[in-house]
Coordinates of C-alpha atoms in Angstrom, one line a residue:
X1224 CA -21.3 101.8 -6.1
X1225 CA -18.3 99.0 -5.7
X1226 CA -18.1 100.5 -1.8
X1227 CA -20.9 99.0 -1.3
X1228 CA -20.5 95.8 -3.3
X1229 CA -17.5 94.7 -1.3
X1230 CA -18.8 94.9 1.4
X1231 CA -22.1 93.1 0.7
X1232 CA -19.4 90.1 -0.4
X1233 CA -17.8 91.3 3.0
X1234 CA -20.5 90.3 4.5
X1235 CA -21.8 87.9 2.6
X1236 CA -18.6 85.3 3.2
X1237 CA -18.4 86.3 6.8
X1238 CA -22.3 85.1 6.8
X1239 CA -21.1 81.8 5.7
X1240 CA -18.3 81.3 7.6
X1241 CA -21.0 81.8 10.8
X1242 CA -22.9 79.1 9.0
X1243 CA -20.5 76.4 8.3
X1244 CA -19.2 76.7 11.7
X1245 CA -22.9 76.4 13.3
X1246 CA -23.4 73.4 11.0
X1247 CA -20.4 72.6 12.6
X1248 CA -21.1 72.8 16.2
X1249 CA -25.4 71.4 15.5
X1250 CA -23.7 68.4 14.0
X1251 CA -21.9 68.1 17.4
X1252 CA -24.2 69.3 19.7
X1253 CA -26.1 66.5 18.6
X1254 CA -23.4 64.1 18.1
X1255 CA -22.8 65.1 22.0
X1256 CA -26.3 64.7 22.6
X1257 CA -27.1 61.1 21.5
X1258 CA -23.5 59.8 23.5
X1259 CA -25.5 60.8 27.1
X1260 CA -28.2 59.0 24.9
X1261 CA -27.2 55.6 23.3
X1262 CA -28.4 52.3 23.4
X1263 CA -27.9 50.3 26.4
X1264 CA -25.4 47.7 24.2
X1265 CA -23.3 50.7 23.5
X1266 CA -22.2 51.4 27.0
X1267 CA -20.4 48.3 29.6
X1268 CA -20.2 48.7 33.4
X1269 CA -17.2 46.4 34.7
X1270 CA -15.4 46.6 38.7
X1271 CA -11.6 47.2 37.6
X1272 CA -9.7 45.4 40.7
X1273 CA -6.3 47.2 39.3
X1274 CA -5.4 49.1 36.5
X1275 CA -1.9 50.6 35.1
X1276 CA -1.3 53.4 31.9
X1277 CA -1.1 51.8 28.6
X1278 CA -0.1 54.3 26.2
X1279 CA -0.9 57.9 25.3
X1280 CA -2.2 58.9 22.4
X1281 CA -0.3 62.7 21.1
X1282 CA -2.5 64.8 19.1
X1283 CA -1.4 67.8 16.8
X1284 CA -3.2 70.2 14.3
X1285 CA -0.4 71.1 11.3
X1286 CA 2.1 70.2 14.1
X1287 CA 0.3 72.3 16.6
X1288 CA -0.1 69.6 19.5
X1289 CA -3.2 70.2 21.1
X1290 CA -4.3 66.7 23.5
X1291 CA -2.8 63.8 24.7
X1292 CA -5.0 60.5 25.5
X1293 CA -4.5 58.2 27.6
X1294 CA -5.4 54.9 27.3
X1295 CA -5.1 52.5 30.9
X1296 CA -5.7 48.8 30.8
X1297 CA -7.4 47.6 33.7
X1298 CA -8.4 43.9 35.7
X1299 CA -11.4 43.3 36.3
X1300 CA -12.9 39.7 37.4
X1301 CA -16.3 40.7 35.7
X1302 CA -15.2 39.6 32.4
X1303 CA -12.3 37.8 30.8
X1304 CA -9.6 39.4 29.2
X1305 CA -7.7 43.0 29.7
X1306 CA -10.4 46.4 29.8
X1307 CA -8.5 48.4 27.9
X1308 CA -9.9 52.2 28.3
X1309 CA -9.8 56.0 27.8
X1310 CA -9.3 58.0 30.4
X1311 CA -7.9 61.3 32.0
X1312 CA -5.0 61.4 34.7
X1313 CA -6.9 62.9 37.0
X1314 CA -9.9 60.0 37.1
X1315 CA -7.1 57.6 37.4
X1316 CA -5.5 59.5 40.4
X1317 CA -8.6 59.8 41.8
X1318 CA -9.8 56.1 41.9
X1319 CA -6.5 54.7 41.7
X1320 CA -3.4 53.8 43.8
X1321 CA 0.7 54.8 42.3
X1322 CA 0.3 51.2 43.2
X1323 CA -2.5 51.0 40.5
X1324 CA -4.5 49.1 42.9
X1325 CA -8.9 50.8 42.9
X1326 CA -9.3 52.5 45.9
X1327 CA -11.8 50.9 48.0
X1328 CA -10.7 47.8 47.1
X1329 CA -12.0 48.2 43.5
X1330 CA -13.7 50.9 41.1
X1331 CA -17.0 50.4 39.5
X1332 CA -16.9 52.4 36.1
X1333 CA -19.7 52.7 33.5
X1334 CA -18.3 53.3 29.7
X1335 CA -19.2 54.4 26.1
X1336 CA -18.2 51.5 23.6
X1337 CA -15.9 53.3 21.2
X1338 CA -14.0 52.3 17.7
X1339 CA -10.1 52.6 18.6
X1340 CA -8.7 54.8 15.2
X1341 CA -6.2 52.3 13.8
X1342 CA -2.6 53.7 15.7
X1343 CA -4.6 52.7 18.7
X1344 CA -5.7 49.3 17.5
X1345 CA -1.9 49.3 16.5
X1346 CA -0.2 49.6 19.6
X1347 CA -2.7 46.9 21.3
X1348 CA -1.4 45.2 18.9
X1349 CA 1.8 45.6 19.3
X1350 CA 1.2 44.2 23.1
X1351 CA -0.9 40.9 22.7
X1352 CA 1.7 38.5 23.0
X1353 CA 2.3 40.2 26.9
X1354 CA -1.2 40.3 27.5
X1355 CA -2.8 37.9 26.1
X1356 CA -6.4 38.6 24.8
X1357 CA -8.8 41.5 26.2
X1358 CA -11.5 42.7 26.9
X1359 CA -13.6 44.0 23.3
X1360 CA -10.6 42.8 21.4
X1361 CA -8.2 45.3 18.9
X1362 CA -9.5 47.4 18.1
X1363 CA -12.5 48.4 20.6
X1364 CA -12.1 50.6 24.6
X1365 CA -14.5 52.0 27.5
X1366 CA -14.7 55.5 27.7
X1367 CA -14.9 55.8 31.0
X1368 CA -15.2 59.5 31.0
X1369 CA -18.1 59.6 28.0
X1370 CA -20.7 62.0 30.4
X1371 CA -18.4 64.7 31.0
X1372 CA -16.7 64.7 27.9
X1373 CA -20.5 65.4 26.2
X1374 CA -21.4 67.6 28.8
X1375 CA -18.3 69.5 27.9
X1376 CA -19.0 69.1 23.7
X1377 CA -23.3 70.0 24.6
X1378 CA -21.5 73.8 26.3
X1379 CA -19.3 74.2 23.9
X1380 CA -22.3 73.2 20.2
X1381 CA -24.3 75.8 22.3
X1382 CA -21.7 78.0 22.9
X1383 CA -21.1 78.2 19.3
X1384 CA -24.6 78.2 17.8
X1385 CA -25.4 81.1 20.2
X1386 CA -22.2 83.3 18.7
X1387 CA -22.6 82.4 15.6
X1388 CA -26.5 83.9 15.8
X1389 CA -25.1 86.6 17.1
X1390 CA -22.5 87.3 14.6
X1391 CA -25.3 86.8 11.6
X1392 CA -27.5 89.8 13.3
X1393 CA -24.2 92.0 14.1
X1394 CA -23.5 91.7 10.5
X1395 CA -27.1 92.8 9.5
X1396 CA -27.9 95.3 11.5
X1397 CA -24.1 96.8 9.8
X1398 CA -21.8 96.6 12.6
X1399 CA -18.8 95.8 9.8
X1400 CA -17.3 99.2 10.1
X1401 CA -17.9 99.6 13.9
X1402 CA -16.2 98.1 17.6
X1403 CA -18.8 95.8 18.3
X1404 CA -18.9 94.1 15.2
X1405 CA -15.1 93.0 15.5
X1406 CA -15.5 92.4 19.0
X1407 CA -18.1 89.8 18.2
X1408 CA -16.2 88.4 15.4
X1409 CA -12.8 88.1 17.2
X1410 CA -15.0 86.4 20.1
X1411 CA -16.5 84.0 17.6
X1412 CA -13.2 82.9 16.2
X1413 CA -11.0 82.3 19.7
X1414 CA -14.4 80.0 20.3
X1415 CA -13.9 78.1 16.7
X1416 CA -11.0 77.9 18.0
X1417 CA -11.0 75.9 21.4
X1418 CA -14.0 74.1 20.0
X1419 CA -12.0 72.5 17.6
X1420 CA -9.5 72.3 19.6
X1421 CA -12.0 70.2 22.0
X1422 CA -12.7 68.1 19.6
X1423 CA -9.8 67.3 18.1
X1424 CA -8.3 66.3 21.7
X1425 CA -10.8 62.8 21.3
X1426 CA -8.9 62.5 18.1
X1427 CA -11.4 63.4 16.0
X1428 CA -13.9 66.1 15.3
X1429 CA -16.9 63.8 16.0
X1430 CA -15.2 61.1 19.0
X1431 CA -16.6 60.7 21.7

């Protein structure tokens, strides 16, 4: 009888953990969908003639490095001030020469306006005297890869939700002592780790 009660407690704890992960996944799924379907005022389109790497922000969880986020400063004839944008190194290499000049005479990008974190904003303010002025001020930047970021987030969120459903079904069917459940459990844990690292790589659980 005690063993049975113990198993029920274990099952209950497992279901609660899976449900919590599912809630995070659903919340992020909604956030990423909204990133693709936001109001037009949330986006800006500019043509960059020149850009150079501005600064990097390294993120970690309990001293374990999770990601390095790259910020660039761009020059555009379309707007007044320096355009600060976030992008991967591969995006920069694809669109700009090693000298910093845009390939093809200019690169037109559409970016989502994002609010910078305090330490990122501080980096802009420290260089404000040199660069004089910023297009979006010192507390905002453009995420020019918001579409690929959001799509990746949606795929990972759906993946986590499916794994959560499979995990709950496995527990309810009494697979706690079988290899099948352990396989599902560790896949879920591994998937959750990848998903959380993905979210944290942008400086916050729901940063797009």
